[in-house]
Short mmCIF file of C-alpha atoms in Angstrom, two decimals:
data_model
loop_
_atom_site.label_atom_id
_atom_site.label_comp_id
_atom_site.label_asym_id
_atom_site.label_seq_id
_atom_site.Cartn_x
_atom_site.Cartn_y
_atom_site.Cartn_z
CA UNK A 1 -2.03 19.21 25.05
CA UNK A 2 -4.36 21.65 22.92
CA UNK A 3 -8.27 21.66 23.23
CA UNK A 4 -9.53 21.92 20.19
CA UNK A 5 -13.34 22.71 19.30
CA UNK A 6 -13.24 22.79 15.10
CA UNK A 7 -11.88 19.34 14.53
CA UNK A 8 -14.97 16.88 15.57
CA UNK A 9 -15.59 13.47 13.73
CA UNK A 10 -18.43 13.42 11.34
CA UNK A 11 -19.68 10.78 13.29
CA UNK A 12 -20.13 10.57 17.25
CA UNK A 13 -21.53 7.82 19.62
CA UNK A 14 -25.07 9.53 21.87
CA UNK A 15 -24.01 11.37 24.96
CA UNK A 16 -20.29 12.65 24.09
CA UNK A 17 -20.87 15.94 22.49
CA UNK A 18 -18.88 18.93 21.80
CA UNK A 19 -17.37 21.36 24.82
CA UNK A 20 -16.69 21.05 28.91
CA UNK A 21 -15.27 17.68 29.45
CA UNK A 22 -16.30 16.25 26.20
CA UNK A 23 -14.05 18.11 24.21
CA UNK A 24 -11.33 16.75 22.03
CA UNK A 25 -7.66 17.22 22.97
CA UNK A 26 -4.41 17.44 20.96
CA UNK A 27 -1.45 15.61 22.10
CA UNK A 28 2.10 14.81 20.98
CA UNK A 29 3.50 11.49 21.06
CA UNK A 30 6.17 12.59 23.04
CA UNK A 31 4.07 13.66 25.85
CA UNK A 32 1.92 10.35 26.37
CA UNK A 33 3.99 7.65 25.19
CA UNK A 34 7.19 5.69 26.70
CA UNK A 35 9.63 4.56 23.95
CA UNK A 36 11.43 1.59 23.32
CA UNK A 37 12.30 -1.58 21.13
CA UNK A 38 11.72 -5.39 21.33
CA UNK A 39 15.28 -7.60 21.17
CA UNK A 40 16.03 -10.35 18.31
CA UNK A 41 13.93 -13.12 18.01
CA UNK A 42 15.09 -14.95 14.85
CA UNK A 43 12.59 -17.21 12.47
CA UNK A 44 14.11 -20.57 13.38
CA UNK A 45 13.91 -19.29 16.50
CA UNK A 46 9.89 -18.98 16.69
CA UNK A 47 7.27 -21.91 16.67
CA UNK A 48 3.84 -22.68 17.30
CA UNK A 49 5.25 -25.76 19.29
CA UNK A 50 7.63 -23.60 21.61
CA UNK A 51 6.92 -22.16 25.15
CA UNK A 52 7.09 -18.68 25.41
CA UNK A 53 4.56 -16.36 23.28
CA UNK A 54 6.00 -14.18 21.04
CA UNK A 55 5.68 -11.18 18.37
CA UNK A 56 7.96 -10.80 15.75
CA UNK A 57 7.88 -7.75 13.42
CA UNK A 58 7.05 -9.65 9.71
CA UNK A 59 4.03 -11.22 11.84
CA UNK A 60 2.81 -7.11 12.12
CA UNK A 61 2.02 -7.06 8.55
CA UNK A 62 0.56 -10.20 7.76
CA UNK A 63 -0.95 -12.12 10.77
CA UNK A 64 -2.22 -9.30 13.14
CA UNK A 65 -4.58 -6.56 12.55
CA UNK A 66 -5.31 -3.34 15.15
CA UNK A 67 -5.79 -5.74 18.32
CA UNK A 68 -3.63 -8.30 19.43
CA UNK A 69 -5.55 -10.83 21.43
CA UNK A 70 -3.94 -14.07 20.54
CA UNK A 71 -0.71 -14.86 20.01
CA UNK A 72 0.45 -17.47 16.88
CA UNK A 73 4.13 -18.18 17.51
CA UNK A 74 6.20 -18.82 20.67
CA UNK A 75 9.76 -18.91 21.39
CA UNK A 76 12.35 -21.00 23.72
CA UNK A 77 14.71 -18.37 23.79
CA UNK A 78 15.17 -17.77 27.90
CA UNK A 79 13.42 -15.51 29.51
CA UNK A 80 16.43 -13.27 30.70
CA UNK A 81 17.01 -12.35 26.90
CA UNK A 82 13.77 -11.35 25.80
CA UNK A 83 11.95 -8.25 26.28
CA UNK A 84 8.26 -9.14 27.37
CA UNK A 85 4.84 -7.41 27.49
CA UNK A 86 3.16 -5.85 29.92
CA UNK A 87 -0.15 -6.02 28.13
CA UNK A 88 -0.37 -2.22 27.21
CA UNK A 89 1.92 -1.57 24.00
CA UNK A 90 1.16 -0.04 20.79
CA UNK A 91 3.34 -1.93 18.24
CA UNK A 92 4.43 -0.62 15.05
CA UNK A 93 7.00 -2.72 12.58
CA UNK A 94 9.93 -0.39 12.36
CA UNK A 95 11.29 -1.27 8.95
CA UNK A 96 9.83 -2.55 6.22
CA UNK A 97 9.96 -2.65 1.79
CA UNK A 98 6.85 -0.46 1.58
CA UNK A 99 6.55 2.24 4.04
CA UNK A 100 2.89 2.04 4.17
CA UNK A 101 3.90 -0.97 6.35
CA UNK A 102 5.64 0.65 8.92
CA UNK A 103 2.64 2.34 10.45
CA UNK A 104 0.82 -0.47 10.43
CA UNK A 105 -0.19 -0.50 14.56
CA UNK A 106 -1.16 -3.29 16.59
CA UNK A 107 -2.73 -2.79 20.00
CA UNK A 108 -0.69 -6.11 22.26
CA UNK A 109 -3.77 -6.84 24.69
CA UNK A 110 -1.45 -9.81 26.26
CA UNK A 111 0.97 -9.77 29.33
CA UNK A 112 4.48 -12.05 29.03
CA UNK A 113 4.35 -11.75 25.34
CA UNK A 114 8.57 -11.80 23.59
CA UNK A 115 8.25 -8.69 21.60
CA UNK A 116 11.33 -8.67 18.82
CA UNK A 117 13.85 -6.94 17.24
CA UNK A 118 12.73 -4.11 14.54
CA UNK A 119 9.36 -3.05 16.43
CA UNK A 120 8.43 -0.12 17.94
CA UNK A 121 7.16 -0.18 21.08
CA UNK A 122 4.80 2.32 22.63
CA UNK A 123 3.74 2.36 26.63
CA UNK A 124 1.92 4.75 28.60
CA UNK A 125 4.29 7.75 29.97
CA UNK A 126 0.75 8.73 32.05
CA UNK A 127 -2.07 6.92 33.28
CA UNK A 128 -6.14 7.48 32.01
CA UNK A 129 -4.73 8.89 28.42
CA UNK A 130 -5.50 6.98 26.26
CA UNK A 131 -6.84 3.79 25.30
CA UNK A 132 -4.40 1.47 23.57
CA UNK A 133 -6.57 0.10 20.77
CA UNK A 134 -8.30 3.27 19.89
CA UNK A 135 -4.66 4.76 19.51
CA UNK A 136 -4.05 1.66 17.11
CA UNK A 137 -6.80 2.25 15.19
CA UNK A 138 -6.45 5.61 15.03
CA UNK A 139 -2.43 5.59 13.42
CA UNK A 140 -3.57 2.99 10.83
CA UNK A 141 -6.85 5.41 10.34
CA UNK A 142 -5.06 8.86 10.26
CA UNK A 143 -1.51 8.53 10.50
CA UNK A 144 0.03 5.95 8.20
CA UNK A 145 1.03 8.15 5.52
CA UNK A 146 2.71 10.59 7.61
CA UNK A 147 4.65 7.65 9.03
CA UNK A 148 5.62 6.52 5.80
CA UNK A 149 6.68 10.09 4.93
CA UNK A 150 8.98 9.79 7.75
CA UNK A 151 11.06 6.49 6.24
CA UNK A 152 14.46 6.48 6.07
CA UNK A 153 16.04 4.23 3.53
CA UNK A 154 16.31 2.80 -0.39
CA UNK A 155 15.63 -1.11 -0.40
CA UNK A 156 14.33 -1.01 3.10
CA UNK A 157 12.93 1.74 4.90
CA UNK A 158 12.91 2.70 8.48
CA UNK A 159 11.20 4.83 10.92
CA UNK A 160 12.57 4.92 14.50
CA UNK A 161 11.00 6.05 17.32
CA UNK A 162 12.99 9.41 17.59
CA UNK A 163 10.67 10.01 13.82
CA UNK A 164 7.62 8.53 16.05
CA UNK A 165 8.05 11.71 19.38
CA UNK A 166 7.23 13.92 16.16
CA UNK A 167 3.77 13.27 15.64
CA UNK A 168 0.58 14.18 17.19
CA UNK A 169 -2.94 12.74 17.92
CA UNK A 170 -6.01 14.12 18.77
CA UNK A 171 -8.04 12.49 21.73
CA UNK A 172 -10.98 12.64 22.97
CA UNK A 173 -12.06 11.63 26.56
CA UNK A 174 -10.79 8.27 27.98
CA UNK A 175 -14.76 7.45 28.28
CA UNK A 176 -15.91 7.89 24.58
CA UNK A 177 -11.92 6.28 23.43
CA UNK A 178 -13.22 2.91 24.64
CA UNK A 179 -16.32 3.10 23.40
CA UNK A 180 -15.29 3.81 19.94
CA UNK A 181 -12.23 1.17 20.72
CA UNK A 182 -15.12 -1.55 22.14
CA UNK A 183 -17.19 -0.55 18.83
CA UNK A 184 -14.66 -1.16 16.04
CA UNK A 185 -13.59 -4.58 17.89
CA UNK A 186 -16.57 -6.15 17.71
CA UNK A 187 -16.66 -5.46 14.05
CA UNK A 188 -13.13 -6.87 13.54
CA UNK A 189 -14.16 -9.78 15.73
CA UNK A 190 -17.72 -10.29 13.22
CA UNK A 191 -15.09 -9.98 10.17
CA UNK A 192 -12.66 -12.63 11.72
CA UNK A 193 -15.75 -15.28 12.41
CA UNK A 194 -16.45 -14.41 8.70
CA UNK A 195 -13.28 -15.20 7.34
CA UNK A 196 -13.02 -18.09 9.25
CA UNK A 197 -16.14 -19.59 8.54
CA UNK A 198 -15.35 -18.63 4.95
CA UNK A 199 -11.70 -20.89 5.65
CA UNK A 200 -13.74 -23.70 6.74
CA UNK A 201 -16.17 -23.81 3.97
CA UNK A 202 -12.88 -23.52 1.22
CA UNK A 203 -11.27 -26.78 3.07
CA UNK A 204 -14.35 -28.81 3.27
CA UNK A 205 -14.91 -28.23 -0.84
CA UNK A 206 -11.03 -28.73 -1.38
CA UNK A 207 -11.46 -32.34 0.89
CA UNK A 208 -14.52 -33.09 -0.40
CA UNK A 209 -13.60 -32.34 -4.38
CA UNK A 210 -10.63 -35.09 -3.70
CA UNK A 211 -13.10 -37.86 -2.37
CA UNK A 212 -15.33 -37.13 -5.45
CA UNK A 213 -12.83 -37.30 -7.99
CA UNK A 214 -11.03 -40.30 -6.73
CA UNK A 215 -14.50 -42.01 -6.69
CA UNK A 216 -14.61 -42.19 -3.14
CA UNK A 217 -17.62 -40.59 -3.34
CA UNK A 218 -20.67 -41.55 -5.61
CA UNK A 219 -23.77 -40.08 -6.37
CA UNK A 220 -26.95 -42.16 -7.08
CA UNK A 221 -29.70 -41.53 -9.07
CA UNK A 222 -32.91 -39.56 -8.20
CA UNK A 223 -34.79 -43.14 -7.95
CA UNK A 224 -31.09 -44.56 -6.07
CA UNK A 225 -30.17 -46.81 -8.91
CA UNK A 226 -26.26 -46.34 -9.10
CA UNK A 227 -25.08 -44.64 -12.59
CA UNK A 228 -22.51 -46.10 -14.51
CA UNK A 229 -18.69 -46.32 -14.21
CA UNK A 230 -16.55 -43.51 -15.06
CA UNK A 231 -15.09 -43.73 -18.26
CA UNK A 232 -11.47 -42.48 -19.21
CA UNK A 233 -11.23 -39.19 -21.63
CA UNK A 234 -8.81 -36.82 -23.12
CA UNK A 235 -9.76 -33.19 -22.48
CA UNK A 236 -10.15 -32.90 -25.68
CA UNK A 237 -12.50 -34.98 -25.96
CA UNK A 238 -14.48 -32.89 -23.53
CA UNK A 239 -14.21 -29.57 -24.55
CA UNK A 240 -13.53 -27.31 -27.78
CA UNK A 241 -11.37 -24.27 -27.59
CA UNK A 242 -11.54 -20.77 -29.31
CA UNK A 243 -9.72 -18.02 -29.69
CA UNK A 244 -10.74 -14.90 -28.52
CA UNK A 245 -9.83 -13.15 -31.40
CA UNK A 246 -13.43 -12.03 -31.81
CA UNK A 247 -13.87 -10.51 -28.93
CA UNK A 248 -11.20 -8.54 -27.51
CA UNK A 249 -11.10 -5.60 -26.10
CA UNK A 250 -9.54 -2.00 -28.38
CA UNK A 251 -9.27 -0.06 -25.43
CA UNK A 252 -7.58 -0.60 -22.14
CA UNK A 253 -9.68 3.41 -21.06
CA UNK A 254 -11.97 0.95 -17.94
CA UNK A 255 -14.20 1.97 -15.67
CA UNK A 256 -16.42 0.33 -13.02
CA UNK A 257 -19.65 2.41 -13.97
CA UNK A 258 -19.27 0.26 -17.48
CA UNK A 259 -21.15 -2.97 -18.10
CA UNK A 260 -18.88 -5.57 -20.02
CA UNK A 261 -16.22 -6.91 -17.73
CA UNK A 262 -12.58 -7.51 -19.74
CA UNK A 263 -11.06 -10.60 -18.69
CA UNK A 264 -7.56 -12.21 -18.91
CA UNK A 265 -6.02 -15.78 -17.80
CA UNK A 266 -3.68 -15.58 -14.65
CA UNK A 267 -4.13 -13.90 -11.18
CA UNK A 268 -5.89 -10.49 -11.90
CA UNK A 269 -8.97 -12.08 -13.42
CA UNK A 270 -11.48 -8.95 -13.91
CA UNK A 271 -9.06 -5.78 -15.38
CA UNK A 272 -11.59 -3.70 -15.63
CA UNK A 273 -14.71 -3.05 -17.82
CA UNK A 274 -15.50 -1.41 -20.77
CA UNK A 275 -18.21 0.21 -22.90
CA UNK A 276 -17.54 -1.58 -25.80
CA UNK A 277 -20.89 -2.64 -27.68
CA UNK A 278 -19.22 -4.81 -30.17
CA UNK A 279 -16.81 -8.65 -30.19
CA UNK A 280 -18.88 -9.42 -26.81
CA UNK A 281 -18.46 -13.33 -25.78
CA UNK A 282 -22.10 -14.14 -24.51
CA UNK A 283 -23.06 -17.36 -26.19
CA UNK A 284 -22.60 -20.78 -25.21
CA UNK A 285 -22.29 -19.99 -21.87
CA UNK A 286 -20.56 -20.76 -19.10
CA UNK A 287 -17.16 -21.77 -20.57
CA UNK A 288 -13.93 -21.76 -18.65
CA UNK A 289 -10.98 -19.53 -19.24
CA UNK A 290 -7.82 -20.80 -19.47
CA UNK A 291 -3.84 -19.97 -19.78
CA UNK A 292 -1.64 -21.94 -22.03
CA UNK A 293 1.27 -20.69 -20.27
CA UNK A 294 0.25 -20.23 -16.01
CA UNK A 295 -2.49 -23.09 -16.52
CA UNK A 296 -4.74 -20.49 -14.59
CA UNK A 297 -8.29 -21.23 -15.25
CA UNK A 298 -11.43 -19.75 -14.40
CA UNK A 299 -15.09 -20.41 -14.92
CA UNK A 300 -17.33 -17.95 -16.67
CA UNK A 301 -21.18 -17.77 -16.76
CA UNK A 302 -21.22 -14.16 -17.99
CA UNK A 303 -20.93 -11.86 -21.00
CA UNK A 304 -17.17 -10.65 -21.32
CA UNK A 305 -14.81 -8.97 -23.73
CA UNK A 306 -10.86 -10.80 -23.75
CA UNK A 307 -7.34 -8.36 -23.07
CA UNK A 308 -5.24 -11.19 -25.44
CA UNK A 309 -5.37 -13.35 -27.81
CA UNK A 310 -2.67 -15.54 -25.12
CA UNK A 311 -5.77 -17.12 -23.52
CA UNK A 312 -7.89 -19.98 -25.04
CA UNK A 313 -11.95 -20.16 -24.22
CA UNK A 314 -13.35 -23.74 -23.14
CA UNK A 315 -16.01 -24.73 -24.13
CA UNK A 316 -17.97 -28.52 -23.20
CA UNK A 317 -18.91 -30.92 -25.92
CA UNK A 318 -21.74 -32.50 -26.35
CA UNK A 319 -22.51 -35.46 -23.03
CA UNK A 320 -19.90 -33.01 -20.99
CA UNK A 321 -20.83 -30.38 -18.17
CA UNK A 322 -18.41 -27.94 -18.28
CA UNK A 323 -18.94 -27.01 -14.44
CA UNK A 324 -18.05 -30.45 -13.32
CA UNK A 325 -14.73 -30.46 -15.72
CA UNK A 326 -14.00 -27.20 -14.49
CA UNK A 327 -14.22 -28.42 -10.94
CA UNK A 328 -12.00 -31.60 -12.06
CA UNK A 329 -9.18 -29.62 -13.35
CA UNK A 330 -8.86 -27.58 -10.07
CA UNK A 331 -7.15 -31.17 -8.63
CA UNK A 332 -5.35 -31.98 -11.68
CA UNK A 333 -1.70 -32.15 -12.40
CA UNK A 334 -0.59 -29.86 -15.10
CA UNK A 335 3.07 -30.54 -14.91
CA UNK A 336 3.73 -31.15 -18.79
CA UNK A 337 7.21 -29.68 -19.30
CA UNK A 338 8.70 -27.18 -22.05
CA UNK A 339 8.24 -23.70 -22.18
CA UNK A 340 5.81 -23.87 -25.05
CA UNK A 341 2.31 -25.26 -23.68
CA UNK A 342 -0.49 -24.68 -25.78
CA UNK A 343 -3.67 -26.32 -25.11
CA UNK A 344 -4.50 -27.92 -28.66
CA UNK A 345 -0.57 -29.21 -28.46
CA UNK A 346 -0.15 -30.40 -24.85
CA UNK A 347 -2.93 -30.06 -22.26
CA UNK A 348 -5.42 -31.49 -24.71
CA UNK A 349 -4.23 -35.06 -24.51
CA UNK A 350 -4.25 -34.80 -20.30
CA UNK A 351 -6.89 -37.63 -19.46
CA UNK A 352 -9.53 -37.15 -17.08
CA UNK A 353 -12.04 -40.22 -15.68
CA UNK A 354 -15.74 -38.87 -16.59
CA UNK A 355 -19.13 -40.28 -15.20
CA UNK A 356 -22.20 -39.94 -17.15
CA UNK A 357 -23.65 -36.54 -17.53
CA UNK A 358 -26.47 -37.11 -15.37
CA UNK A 359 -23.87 -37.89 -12.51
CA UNK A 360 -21.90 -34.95 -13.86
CA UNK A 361 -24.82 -32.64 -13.63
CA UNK A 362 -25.31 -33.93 -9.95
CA UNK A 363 -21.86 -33.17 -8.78
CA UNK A 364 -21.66 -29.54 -10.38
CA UNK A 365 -24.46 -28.79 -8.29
CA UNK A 366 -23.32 -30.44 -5.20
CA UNK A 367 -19.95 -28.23 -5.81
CA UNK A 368 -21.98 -25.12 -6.60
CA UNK A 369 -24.17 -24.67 -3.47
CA UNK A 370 -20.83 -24.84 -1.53
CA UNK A 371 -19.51 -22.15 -4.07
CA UNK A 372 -22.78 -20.49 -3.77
CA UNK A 373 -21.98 -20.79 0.45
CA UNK A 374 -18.43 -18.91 0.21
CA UNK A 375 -19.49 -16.43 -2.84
CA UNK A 376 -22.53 -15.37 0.41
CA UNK A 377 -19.80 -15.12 2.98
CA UNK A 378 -16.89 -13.60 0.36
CA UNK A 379 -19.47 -10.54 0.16
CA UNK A 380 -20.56 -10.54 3.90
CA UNK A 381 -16.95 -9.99 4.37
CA UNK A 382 -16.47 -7.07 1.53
CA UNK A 383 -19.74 -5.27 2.85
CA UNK A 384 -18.79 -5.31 6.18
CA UNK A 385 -15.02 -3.80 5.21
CA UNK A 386 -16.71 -1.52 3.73
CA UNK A 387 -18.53 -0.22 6.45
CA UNK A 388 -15.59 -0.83 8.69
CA UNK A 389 -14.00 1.52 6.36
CA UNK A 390 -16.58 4.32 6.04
CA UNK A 391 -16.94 4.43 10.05
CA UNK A 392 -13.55 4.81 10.40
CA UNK A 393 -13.52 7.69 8.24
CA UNK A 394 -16.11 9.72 9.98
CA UNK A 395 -14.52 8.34 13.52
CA UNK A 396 -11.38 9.98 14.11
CA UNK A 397 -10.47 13.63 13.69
#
């Protein structure tokens, strides 16, 4: 180990400051950590309904973040073949398609936990090191590129642990490791109560949008009068469609500091925005967006210039809320057949049971103060990864 004076994080909790026994030391993996590797757990082999906790190395990447505190799957595989935790590993997924992946680290908090096959496993070779999940935070902070430079491999890569007694850390005192370590938890634990809450609030609208649309659900009137019975339509009778011809975008040169957002049908909704004065769609707003060929459709309350001509623009008729057909296409079945599936051709004659537009209007709001609920929490969440991510910039040397 190395003191060293010149590397000191930007930012610092009160009371740990540079020199004597507050100093920050550099340290090679080799010298702190124990190596080893978990033993085959296979997927049919790993359950939520079995006995034994496990970790398996796809679960690194997808269902585990820095800290391990709670374990998803179990096995029955017996005890005498499995390789189980003492409660103080570092785990890092030891192949992998990207190699980003491979140093993504995971702190296991949990004794008598199966680790398997293809992970990494790192143990204390000394005792009053280092703490566990500041050393997991601080490879998926500092080191993850350098592990991924390390990847062996075309299809797959791999990093073994002999690539892994290469590296080195830099660590200051046990004291101020699980502080910082304490710190960033907490925020990870405010993020997961966020996403969950955020979960909850997508079922409930999901459950709720099915008992509204199957008329299992009905609203009344301000003075509680009941309003009429749904009638049968054709989308088409419900909404007009345009091309975007008008209004597409020249350039594909974006950038975030622009004002017009350019929008396509399909997954990657936003591309981008551009500067582009003229051909902007910002009448007869809010219409919905959708894609002859995915059926992806999105609603739109805001100005917008269109990538291709491939997507068609909704727009509500006259008696029709556009929100609450919007809203009723999200449960509908879109499975028309044939390659070719244009909206004025196929997806027009679809039928759809309509209330009257007062009841309409009353059930697009209903749906939007949930939307409004998760669109709150959605950017809770994004704020607080952002500060999550600015911290641990300015944390770790």
């Amino acid at each position: 180990m190395k003191e060293v004076e010149m590397n000191i994080p930007a930012l610092r909790f009160p009371g740990f400051n540079l020199g004597g026994n507050n100093a920050y030391l550099k340290y090679s993996f080799e010298d702190i950590f124990l190596f080893s590797v978990g033993r085959n757990i296979k997927q049919n082999e790993a359950s939520p309904e079995f006995e034994t906790p496990c970790v398996r190395y796809g679960e690194l990447y997808y269902m585990y973040n820095e800290v391990i505190n709670a374990i998803i799957n179990k096995t029955n595989l017996d005890k005498s073949e499995l390789l189980l935790s003492d409660g103080d590993e570092v785990l890092l997924p030891s192949a992998g398609e990207d190699p980003l992946d491979i140093g993504s680290a995971s702190a296991l908090t949990i004794k008598n936990v199966a680790i398997g096959r293809t992970i990494n496993i790192l143990k204390p070779a000394k005792t009053n090191v280092y703490s566990q999940i500041y050393v997991s935070y601080y490879i998926n902070q500092k080191l993850r590129k350098q592990i991924a430079t390390l990847a062996k491999g075309v299809s797959i890569s791999n990093v073994y642990n002999s690539d892994l007694r290469t590296l080195e850390i830099f660590l200051p005192t046990l004291p101020e490791q699980n502080k910082i370590a304490t710190f960033l938890s907490a925020v990870d634990e405010k993020l997961q109560q966020l996403k969950q809450e955020k979960a909850h609030l997508v079922q409930y609208k999901k459950g709720v949008m099915q008992q509204i649309f199957n008329q299992e659900i009905r609203f009344k009137d301000d003075d509680g009068s009941a309003f009429p019975e749904w009638e049968e339509k054709s989308l088409g009778e419900c909404l007009d469609y345009e091309q975007p011809t008008n209004y597409l975008v020249s350039s594909t040169d974006y950038d975030d500091s622009y004002l017009t957002p350019v929008l396509t049908a399909g997954k990657t909704f936003i591309l981008g925005y551009t500067n582009e004065t003229n051909g902007i769609f910002e009448n007869n707003l809010p219409v919905i967006i959708f894609d002859d060929f995915t059926t992806a459709t999105q609603f739109v309350n805001f100005p917008f210039k269109a990538k291709s001509s491939a997507m068609k623009i909704l727009l509500a008729k006259e008696g029709i809320n556009i929100k609450f057909i919007y809203e009723a296409m999200q449960i509908m079945n879109y499975e028309v057949g044939g390659h070719e599936r244009h909206w004025i051709s196929k997806f027009a004659f679809i039928l759809i049971s309509v209330p009257s537009l007062p009841e309409q209007i009353k059930i697009a709001s209903f749906l939007s103060s949930i939307d409004d609920k998760i669109t709150n929490i959605t950017n809770q969440i994004t704020l607080t990864e952002q500060w999550k991510k600015g911290l641990l910039q300015k944390m770790f040397v």
